[in-house]
mmCIF file of C-alpha atoms in Angstrom:
data_model
loop_
_atom_site.group_PDB
_atom_site.id
_atom_site.type_symbol
_atom_site.label_atom_id
_atom_site.label_comp_id
_atom_site.label_asym_id
_atom_site.label_seq_id
_atom_site.Cartn_x
_atom_site.Cartn_y
_atom_site.Cartn_z
ATOM 1 C CA UNK U 878 186.974 74.866 107.338
ATOM 2 C CA UNK U 879 187.874 71.709 109.273
ATOM 3 C CA UNK U 880 186.962 71.862 112.957
ATOM 4 C CA UNK U 881 189.692 71.131 115.481
ATOM 5 C CA UNK U 882 188.891 67.973 117.545
ATOM 6 C CA UNK U 883 187.650 68.784 121.052
ATOM 7 C CA UNK U 884 190.430 66.852 122.764
ATOM 8 C CA UNK U 885 193.023 68.986 120.942
ATOM 9 C CA UNK U 886 191.244 72.181 121.971
ATOM 10 C CA UNK U 887 191.139 71.017 125.566
ATOM 11 C CA UNK U 888 194.788 69.905 125.627
ATOM 12 C CA UNK U 889 195.757 73.308 124.252
ATOM 13 C CA UNK U 890 194.083 74.922 127.289
ATOM 14 C CA UNK U 891 196.418 73.163 129.777
ATOM 15 C CA UNK U 892 199.935 74.415 130.503
ATOM 16 C CA UNK U 893 203.046 72.228 130.836
ATOM 17 C CA UNK U 894 202.675 72.666 134.603
ATOM 18 C CA UNK U 895 199.236 70.980 134.466
ATOM 19 C CA UNK U 896 197.299 74.184 135.067
ATOM 20 C CA UNK U 897 194.466 75.866 133.195
ATOM 21 C CA UNK U 898 195.717 78.498 130.758
ATOM 22 C CA UNK U 899 193.684 81.698 131.144
ATOM 23 C CA UNK U 900 194.381 82.601 127.523
ATOM 24 C CA UNK U 901 192.024 79.814 126.466
ATOM 25 C CA UNK U 902 189.560 79.493 129.343
ATOM 26 C CA UNK U 903 187.294 81.694 131.454
ATOM 27 C CA UNK U 904 184.746 81.526 134.298
ATOM 28 C CA UNK U 905 186.918 79.244 136.418
ATOM 29 C CA UNK U 906 185.172 77.848 139.489
ATOM 30 C CA UNK U 907 186.724 75.629 142.174
ATOM 31 C CA UNK U 908 184.211 72.888 142.987
ATOM 32 C CA UNK U 909 186.339 70.673 145.230
ATOM 33 C CA UNK U 910 189.817 70.531 146.758
ATOM 34 C CA UNK U 911 191.377 67.066 147.008
ATOM 35 C CA UNK U 912 193.349 65.634 149.916
ATOM 36 C CA UNK U 913 196.481 66.427 147.868
ATOM 37 C CA UNK U 914 195.370 70.086 147.735
ATOM 38 C CA UNK U 915 194.565 70.008 144.031
ATOM 39 C CA UNK U 916 191.633 72.155 142.905
ATOM 40 C CA UNK U 917 189.044 70.431 140.727
ATOM 41 C CA UNK U 918 187.607 73.226 138.606
ATOM 42 C CA UNK U 919 184.709 73.905 136.289
ATOM 43 C CA UNK U 920 185.799 76.154 133.414
ATOM 44 C CA UNK U 921 184.455 77.522 130.151
ATOM 45 C CA UNK U 922 186.482 76.837 127.005
ATOM 46 C CA UNK U 923 186.627 80.061 124.979
ATOM 47 C CA UNK U 924 186.821 78.181 121.676
ATOM 48 C CA UNK U 925 183.291 76.742 121.903
ATOM 49 C CA UNK U 926 181.851 78.388 125.049
ATOM 50 C CA UNK U 927 181.132 74.988 126.624
ATOM 51 C CA UNK U 928 181.950 74.121 130.246
ATOM 52 C CA UNK U 929 184.138 71.193 131.362
ATOM 53 C CA UNK U 930 185.683 69.778 134.532
ATOM 54 C CA UNK U 931 189.454 69.970 135.039
ATOM 55 C CA UNK U 932 190.960 67.443 137.456
ATOM 56 C CA UNK U 933 194.693 67.804 138.178
ATOM 57 C CA UNK U 934 196.565 64.721 139.414
ATOM 58 C CA UNK U 935 199.803 64.311 141.336
ATOM 59 C CA UNK U 936 201.450 61.805 138.991
ATOM 60 C CA UNK U 937 201.168 60.505 135.436
ATOM 61 C CA UNK U 938 200.604 57.068 136.955
ATOM 62 C CA UNK U 939 197.342 58.341 138.465
ATOM 63 C CA UNK U 940 196.369 59.582 135.039
ATOM 64 C CA UNK U 941 197.005 56.121 133.634
ATOM 65 C CA UNK U 942 194.829 54.643 136.382
ATOM 66 C CA UNK U 943 191.970 56.961 135.372
ATOM 67 C CA UNK U 944 192.549 56.135 131.694
ATOM 68 C CA UNK U 945 192.676 52.391 132.409
ATOM 69 C CA UNK U 946 189.399 52.601 134.341
ATOM 70 C CA UNK U 947 187.678 54.471 131.503
ATOM 71 C CA UNK U 948 188.984 51.944 128.986
ATOM 72 C CA UNK U 949 188.321 48.663 130.809
ATOM 73 C CA UNK U 950 185.561 49.323 133.351
ATOM 74 C CA UNK U 951 183.384 52.240 132.315
ATOM 75 C CA UNK U 952 182.117 50.705 129.050
ATOM 76 C CA UNK U 953 180.617 47.884 131.145
ATOM 77 C CA UNK U 954 178.653 50.272 133.369
ATOM 78 C CA UNK U 955 175.296 52.018 132.973
ATOM 79 C CA UNK U 956 175.498 55.632 131.785
ATOM 80 C CA UNK U 957 176.067 57.061 135.257
ATOM 81 C CA UNK U 958 179.421 58.785 134.939
ATOM 82 C CA UNK U 959 180.912 61.845 133.208
ATOM 83 C CA UNK U 960 182.743 61.138 129.953
ATOM 84 C CA UNK U 961 186.538 61.421 129.779
ATOM 85 C CA UNK U 962 187.387 63.956 127.054
ATOM 86 C CA UNK U 963 191.139 64.651 127.328
ATOM 87 C CA UNK U 964 194.104 63.580 129.413
ATOM 88 C CA UNK U 965 197.844 64.050 129.824
ATOM 89 C CA UNK U 966 198.977 60.417 129.853
ATOM 90 C CA UNK U 967 200.576 58.590 126.931
ATOM 91 C CA UNK U 968 199.974 55.004 125.794
ATOM 92 C CA UNK U 969 203.410 54.022 127.143
ATOM 93 C CA UNK U 970 202.353 54.520 130.750
ATOM 94 C CA UNK U 971 201.273 51.710 133.070
ATOM 95 C CA UNK U 972 200.266 51.163 136.673
ATOM 96 C CA UNK U 973 203.975 50.934 137.448
ATOM 97 C CA UNK U 974 205.101 54.060 135.609
ATOM 98 C CA UNK U 975 207.783 56.112 137.372
ATOM 99 C CA UNK U 976 206.930 59.305 135.493
ATOM 100 C CA UNK U 977 206.489 61.962 138.194
ATOM 101 C CA UNK U 978 205.429 64.852 135.982
ATOM 102 C CA UNK U 979 202.163 66.593 136.992
ATOM 103 C CA UNK U 980 199.158 65.113 135.244
ATOM 104 C CA UNK U 981 195.521 65.920 134.555
ATOM 105 C CA UNK U 982 192.260 64.794 132.992
ATOM 106 C CA UNK U 983 189.301 66.751 131.625
ATOM 107 C CA UNK U 984 185.781 65.406 132.048
ATOM 108 C CA UNK U 985 182.335 66.167 130.733
ATOM 109 C CA UNK U 986 180.556 68.733 132.903
ATOM 110 C CA UNK U 987 177.543 66.754 134.129
ATOM 111 C CA UNK U 988 176.286 69.772 136.078
ATOM 112 C CA UNK U 989 176.131 70.686 139.748
ATOM 113 C CA UNK U 990 175.276 67.638 141.850
ATOM 114 C CA UNK U 991 172.973 67.568 144.858
ATOM 115 C CA UNK U 992 174.565 65.414 147.577
ATOM 116 C CA UNK U 993 171.586 65.536 149.927
ATOM 117 C CA UNK U 994 170.437 61.952 149.606
ATOM 118 C CA UNK U 995 166.888 60.861 150.295
ATOM 119 C CA UNK U 996 165.953 57.264 151.075
ATOM 120 C CA UNK U 997 164.781 56.980 147.468
ATOM 121 C CA UNK U 998 168.291 57.937 146.294
ATOM 122 C CA UNK U 999 169.853 55.198 148.423
ATOM 123 C CA UNK U 1000 167.513 52.551 147.027
ATOM 124 C CA UNK U 1001 168.248 53.746 143.485
ATOM 125 C CA UNK U 1002 171.962 53.446 144.240
ATOM 126 C CA UNK U 1003 171.390 49.857 145.407
ATOM 127 C CA UNK U 1004 169.726 49.169 142.037
ATOM 128 C CA UNK U 1005 172.796 50.448 140.199
ATOM 129 C CA UNK U 1006 175.237 48.721 142.557
ATOM 130 C CA UNK U 1007 173.600 45.370 141.866
ATOM 131 C CA UNK U 1008 174.279 45.917 138.151
ATOM 132 C CA UNK U 1009 178.010 46.528 138.492
ATOM 133 C CA UNK U 1010 178.361 43.762 141.089
ATOM 134 C CA UNK U 1011 177.008 41.341 138.465
ATOM 135 C CA UNK U 1012 179.805 42.151 135.995
ATOM 136 C CA UNK U 1013 182.193 39.139 135.929
ATOM 137 C CA UNK U 1014 185.491 40.302 137.413
ATOM 138 C CA UNK U 1015 187.407 37.801 135.264
ATOM 139 C CA UNK U 1016 186.320 39.802 132.216
ATOM 140 C CA UNK U 1017 188.275 42.852 133.438
ATOM 141 C CA UNK U 1018 192.036 42.452 132.895
ATOM 142 C CA UNK U 1019 194.344 43.750 135.618
ATOM 143 C CA UNK U 1020 191.462 44.690 137.955
ATOM 144 C CA UNK U 1021 193.285 45.671 141.177
ATOM 145 C CA UNK U 1022 192.768 43.677 144.349
ATOM 146 C CA UNK U 1023 193.130 46.720 146.614
ATOM 147 C CA UNK U 1024 191.658 50.204 146.807
ATOM 148 C CA UNK U 1025 192.923 53.331 148.535
ATOM 149 C CA UNK U 1026 192.044 52.110 152.037
ATOM 150 C CA UNK U 1027 193.436 49.039 153.818
ATOM 151 C CA UNK U 1028 191.494 45.806 153.311
ATOM 152 C CA UNK U 1029 188.985 44.668 155.924
ATOM 153 C CA UNK U 1030 191.518 42.037 157.015
ATOM 154 C CA UNK U 1031 194.142 44.714 157.685
ATOM 155 C CA UNK U 1032 191.558 46.891 159.450
ATOM 156 C CA UNK U 1033 190.660 43.917 161.647
ATOM 157 C CA UNK U 1034 194.308 43.341 162.580
ATOM 158 C CA UNK U 1035 194.821 47.015 163.388
ATOM 159 C CA UNK U 1036 191.615 47.203 165.442
ATOM 160 C CA UNK U 1037 192.452 44.100 167.482
ATOM 161 C CA UNK U 1038 195.986 45.381 168.118
ATOM 162 C CA UNK U 1039 194.457 48.591 169.544
ATOM 163 C CA UNK U 1040 191.489 46.983 171.284
ATOM 164 C CA UNK U 1041 192.420 48.473 174.651
ATOM 165 C CA UNK U 1042 192.405 51.990 173.167
ATOM 166 C CA UNK U 1043 189.098 51.250 171.455
ATOM 167 C CA UNK U 1044 187.508 50.062 174.723
ATOM 168 C CA UNK U 1045 188.607 53.263 176.463
ATOM 169 C CA UNK U 1046 187.008 55.275 173.650
ATOM 170 C CA UNK U 1047 183.760 53.313 174.047
ATOM 171 C CA UNK U 1048 183.726 53.863 177.819
ATOM 172 C CA UNK U 1049 184.212 57.593 177.312
ATOM 173 C CA UNK U 1050 181.453 57.985 174.725
ATOM 174 C CA UNK U 1051 178.569 55.826 175.892
ATOM 175 C CA UNK U 1052 175.703 57.714 177.491
ATOM 176 C CA UNK U 1053 175.087 56.836 181.163
ATOM 177 C CA UNK U 1054 171.917 54.853 181.902
ATOM 178 C CA UNK U 1055 171.209 54.411 178.199
ATOM 179 C CA UNK U 1056 169.147 51.260 177.744
ATOM 180 C CA UNK U 1057 170.652 50.854 174.262
ATOM 181 C CA UNK U 1058 174.132 50.197 175.724
ATOM 182 C CA UNK U 1059 173.258 46.943 177.473
ATOM 183 C CA UNK U 1060 175.817 45.346 175.172
ATOM 184 C CA UNK U 1061 178.720 46.980 177.012
ATOM 185 C CA UNK U 1062 179.435 43.942 179.202
ATOM 186 C CA UNK U 1063 179.660 41.839 176.031
ATOM 187 C CA UNK U 1064 182.681 43.664 174.623
ATOM 188 C CA UNK U 1065 184.890 40.573 175.179
ATOM 189 C CA UNK U 1066 182.349 38.519 173.197
ATOM 190 C CA UNK U 1067 182.378 41.122 170.426
ATOM 191 C CA UNK U 1068 186.175 40.981 170.269
ATOM 192 C CA UNK U 1069 186.053 37.189 170.038
ATOM 193 C CA UNK U 1070 183.412 37.382 167.302
ATOM 194 C CA UNK U 1071 185.640 39.697 165.263
ATOM 195 C CA UNK U 1072 188.703 37.494 165.835
ATOM 196 C CA UNK U 1073 186.926 34.340 164.701
ATOM 197 C CA UNK U 1074 184.902 35.727 161.811
ATOM 198 C CA UNK U 1075 185.731 34.706 158.242
ATOM 199 C CA UNK U 1076 184.239 36.510 155.247
ATOM 200 C CA UNK U 1077 182.144 34.277 152.993
ATOM 201 C CA UNK U 1078 180.812 36.470 150.165
ATOM 202 C CA UNK U 1079 182.534 36.218 146.774
ATOM 203 C CA UNK U 1080 184.487 39.156 145.395
ATOM 204 C CA UNK U 1081 182.816 41.509 142.926
ATOM 205 C CA UNK U 1082 183.683 44.669 141.030
ATOM 206 C CA UNK U 1083 183.512 47.419 143.654
ATOM 207 C CA UNK U 1084 183.373 51.162 143.049
ATOM 208 C CA UNK U 1085 185.753 51.449 145.984
ATOM 209 C CA UNK U 1086 184.964 54.931 147.298
ATOM 210 C CA UNK U 1087 181.191 55.309 147.233
ATOM 211 C CA UNK U 1088 180.892 57.979 149.928
ATOM 212 C CA UNK U 1089 178.077 60.531 149.871
ATOM 213 C CA UNK U 1090 180.120 63.083 147.923
ATOM 214 C CA UNK U 1091 180.758 60.755 145.005
ATOM 215 C CA UNK U 1092 177.195 60.487 143.737
ATOM 216 C CA UNK U 1093 174.187 62.733 143.343
ATOM 217 C CA UNK U 1094 171.582 64.126 140.976
ATOM 218 C CA UNK U 1095 172.143 67.075 138.645
ATOM 219 C CA UNK U 1096 169.483 69.666 137.834
ATOM 220 C CA UNK U 1097 168.294 67.570 134.872
ATOM 221 C CA UNK U 1098 167.521 64.680 137.248
ATOM 222 C CA UNK U 1099 170.388 62.493 136.044
ATOM 223 C CA UNK U 1100 172.197 60.449 138.677
ATOM 224 C CA UNK U 1101 175.978 60.761 138.389
ATOM 225 C CA UNK U 1102 178.530 58.517 140.121
ATOM 226 C CA UNK U 1103 182.022 60.013 140.312
ATOM 227 C CA UNK U 1104 185.578 58.860 140.984
ATOM 228 C CA UNK U 1105 185.723 55.289 139.711
ATOM 229 C CA UNK U 1106 189.530 55.289 139.720
ATOM 230 C CA UNK U 1107 189.564 53.335 143.013
ATOM 231 C CA UNK U 1108 187.479 50.447 141.654
ATOM 232 C CA UNK U 1109 188.843 47.018 142.580
ATOM 233 C CA UNK U 1110 187.907 43.447 143.522
ATOM 234 C CA UNK U 1111 186.332 43.177 146.954
ATOM 235 C CA UNK U 1112 183.420 41.795 148.930
ATOM 236 C CA UNK U 1113 180.058 43.455 148.092
ATOM 237 C CA UNK U 1114 180.032 44.602 151.717
ATOM 238 C CA UNK U 1115 182.702 47.183 150.834
ATOM 239 C CA UNK U 1116 180.383 49.143 148.532
ATOM 240 C CA UNK U 1117 177.380 48.563 150.802
ATOM 241 C CA UNK U 1118 179.214 49.971 153.813
ATOM 242 C CA UNK U 1119 180.353 53.058 151.881
ATOM 243 C CA UNK U 1120 176.790 53.676 150.703
ATOM 244 C CA UNK U 1121 175.037 53.016 154.017
ATOM 245 C CA UNK U 1122 177.379 53.788 156.900
ATOM 246 C CA UNK U 1123 180.580 55.530 155.804
ATOM 247 C CA UNK U 1124 180.913 59.072 157.126
ATOM 248 C CA UNK U 1125 182.621 61.940 155.288
ATOM 249 C CA UNK U 1126 183.616 65.278 156.877
ATOM 250 C CA UNK U 1127 182.043 67.312 154.067
ATOM 251 C CA UNK U 1128 178.888 65.258 153.576
ATOM 252 C CA UNK U 1129 177.238 64.452 156.931
ATOM 253 C CA UNK U 1130 174.144 62.259 156.961
ATOM 254 C CA UNK U 1131 172.028 60.176 159.281
ATOM 255 C CA UNK U 1132 171.260 56.457 159.295
ATOM 256 C CA UNK U 1133 169.016 54.273 161.443
ATOM 257 C CA UNK U 1134 168.608 50.552 162.048
ATOM 258 C CA UNK U 1135 165.320 50.189 160.165
ATOM 259 C CA UNK U 1136 166.599 51.897 157.008
ATOM 260 C CA UNK U 1137 169.872 49.948 157.167
ATOM 261 C CA UNK U 1138 167.926 46.680 157.308
ATOM 262 C CA UNK U 1139 165.666 47.748 154.429
ATOM 263 C CA UNK U 1140 168.637 48.627 152.203
ATOM 264 C CA UNK U 1141 170.489 45.399 152.966
ATOM 265 C CA UNK U 1142 167.336 43.337 152.408
ATOM 266 C CA UNK U 1143 166.680 45.120 149.124
ATOM 267 C CA UNK U 1144 170.214 44.345 147.937
ATOM 268 C CA UNK U 1145 169.913 40.652 148.854
ATOM 269 C CA UNK U 1146 166.481 40.299 147.220
ATOM 270 C CA UNK U 1147 167.970 41.318 143.854
ATOM 271 C CA UNK U 1148 170.584 38.542 143.854
ATOM 272 C CA UNK U 1149 169.949 35.936 141.157
ATOM 273 C CA UNK U 1150 171.479 32.980 142.990
ATOM 274 C CA UNK U 1151 172.419 34.148 146.486
ATOM 275 C CA UNK U 1152 175.077 31.967 148.083
ATOM 276 C CA UNK U 1153 174.042 32.879 151.626
ATOM 277 C CA UNK U 1154 170.716 33.622 153.287
ATOM 278 C CA UNK U 1155 169.463 37.152 153.861
ATOM 279 C CA UNK U 1156 169.971 36.863 157.621
ATOM 280 C CA UNK U 1157 173.537 35.586 157.108
ATOM 281 C CA UNK U 1158 174.364 38.472 154.784
ATOM 282 C CA UNK U 1159 172.979 41.015 157.248
ATOM 283 C CA UNK U 1160 174.928 39.427 160.107
ATOM 284 C CA UNK U 1161 178.102 39.518 158.035
ATOM 285 C CA UNK U 1162 177.466 43.149 157.100
ATOM 286 C CA UNK U 1163 177.013 44.094 160.749
ATOM 287 C CA UNK U 1164 180.404 42.607 161.705
ATOM 288 C CA UNK U 1165 181.987 44.303 158.684
ATOM 289 C CA UNK U 1166 180.469 47.663 159.662
ATOM 290 C CA UNK U 1167 181.561 47.299 163.292
ATOM 291 C CA UNK U 1168 185.155 46.654 162.217
ATOM 292 C CA UNK U 1169 185.208 49.448 159.611
ATOM 293 C CA UNK U 1170 183.544 52.056 161.856
ATOM 294 C CA UNK U 1171 185.750 51.150 164.843
ATOM 295 C CA UNK U 1172 188.829 51.476 162.629
ATOM 296 C CA UNK U 1173 187.524 54.850 161.404
ATOM 297 C CA UNK U 1174 187.082 56.089 164.980
ATOM 298 C CA UNK U 1175 190.664 55.195 165.847
ATOM 299 C CA UNK U 1176 191.836 56.994 162.684
ATOM 300 C CA UNK U 1177 189.804 60.113 163.500
ATOM 301 C CA UNK U 1178 191.167 60.050 167.055
ATOM 302 C CA UNK U 1179 194.709 60.109 165.638
ATOM 303 C CA UNK U 1180 193.817 62.998 163.303
ATOM 304 C CA UNK U 1181 192.388 64.995 166.221
ATOM 305 C CA UNK U 1182 195.748 64.765 167.960
ATOM 306 C CA UNK U 1183 197.441 66.582 165.069
ATOM 307 C CA UNK U 1184 197.781 70.360 165.157
ATOM 308 C CA UNK U 1185 196.844 70.787 161.500
ATOM 309 C CA UNK U 1186 195.052 67.722 160.138
ATOM 310 C CA UNK U 1187 193.639 67.628 156.610
ATOM 311 C CA UNK U 1188 190.144 68.343 157.966
ATOM 312 C CA UNK U 1189 189.442 70.908 160.692
ATOM 313 C CA UNK U 1190 188.993 69.685 164.276
ATOM 314 C CA UNK U 1191 185.358 70.797 164.132
ATOM 315 C CA UNK U 1192 184.719 68.714 161.000
ATOM 316 C CA UNK U 1193 186.499 65.721 162.547
ATOM 317 C CA UNK U 1194 184.460 65.927 165.766
ATOM 318 C CA UNK U 1195 181.215 66.031 163.781
ATOM 319 C CA UNK U 1196 182.400 63.055 161.750
ATOM 320 C CA UNK U 1197 183.412 61.246 164.932
ATOM 321 C CA UNK U 1198 179.910 61.754 166.355
ATOM 322 C CA UNK U 1199 178.313 60.385 163.187
ATOM 323 C CA UNK U 1200 180.597 57.339 163.014
ATOM 324 C CA UNK U 1201 179.991 56.605 166.694
ATOM 325 C CA UNK U 1202 176.216 56.835 166.204
ATOM 326 C CA UNK U 1203 176.354 54.379 163.276
ATOM 327 C CA UNK U 1204 178.675 52.068 165.207
ATOM 328 C CA UNK U 1205 176.345 51.995 168.214
ATOM 329 C CA UNK U 1206 173.459 51.031 165.950
ATOM 330 C CA UNK U 1207 175.436 48.167 164.409
ATOM 331 C CA UNK U 1208 176.565 46.899 167.817
ATOM 332 C CA UNK U 1209 172.923 46.977 168.929
ATOM 333 C CA UNK U 1210 172.040 44.890 165.863
ATOM 334 C CA UNK U 1211 174.822 42.422 166.680
ATOM 335 C CA UNK U 1212 173.757 42.276 170.332
ATOM 336 C CA UNK U 1213 170.154 41.575 169.341
ATOM 337 C CA UNK U 1214 171.374 38.593 167.344
ATOM 338 C CA UNK U 1215 173.367 37.317 170.343
ATOM 339 C CA UNK U 1216 170.291 37.611 172.563
ATOM 340 C CA UNK U 1217 168.150 35.786 169.990
ATOM 341 C CA UNK U 1218 170.642 32.921 169.857
ATOM 342 C CA UNK U 1219 170.842 32.779 173.647
ATOM 343 C CA UNK U 1220 167.064 32.660 173.913
ATOM 344 C CA UNK U 1221 166.793 29.853 171.355
ATOM 345 C CA UNK U 1222 169.451 27.813 173.141
ATOM 346 C CA UNK U 1223 167.444 28.035 176.361
#
């Protein structure tokens, strides 16, 4: 008897409405709900009793984006991602497809991931990041130039246009008589630094959304990195910021200046022919992180003003506290550099 290919068995288990068909599957478990309110589910296929991950998508175009990433990018990467086993898209689709039918993909079940990240995990992630940053971007056809968030240039413009609002936020959140906020009187200098800064690091292949919920270890000790569909060309600082400083409402974590410096130094030390010095890269990262975190705080502030935001007000306030803590640390790092320069000039 000829066995039916696994992709056919999996496609058979999905209805025309892009939902799991309970006639063919069992033991359904919701593992995550997306911002578009789609449930990513683990399920057992009755035909072979194996488990898989079902990921519904809003549009066929998103399915093509996933398929394109698995075709053009994933083969160049280390074995750190779940395999794509079945999908709804057809070969006729493209990034510009207008097909608005519901879509889906089915992935290998790599197991339950632990998203509590130790320092060792972060250094391991730097090791892997260096590998994909070395992949020549010219070898990847149609690699997008933008991800799901605005570029750092757009964030900078938006931050500067709301600088007054940002300063009010800072005034309201600094702790009185805190020796670490001696930079407060230098806010005009910080604004000028942001206005005049130009980014110098060359673009690389970026994961694009490397927040704490998109990587972790399974029970077998294998590191898995999820959600590569937002990969694009960008400065290496984009991935570094997501790994080190980006906050997520569902995956809170702490960072400190010493660990941040160690991670950035470790990344720079693995560059074959660095185009800038370690101190220059760290300085550039600090400005990048200040802009990104400040932009995030303004975004969270807007979400808190909504009656029913995507995340609960409690989650947003916790995220706001974390982002503010990371931002303060980066401003302290920037201020220390300013003081060093001032001392040398004297």
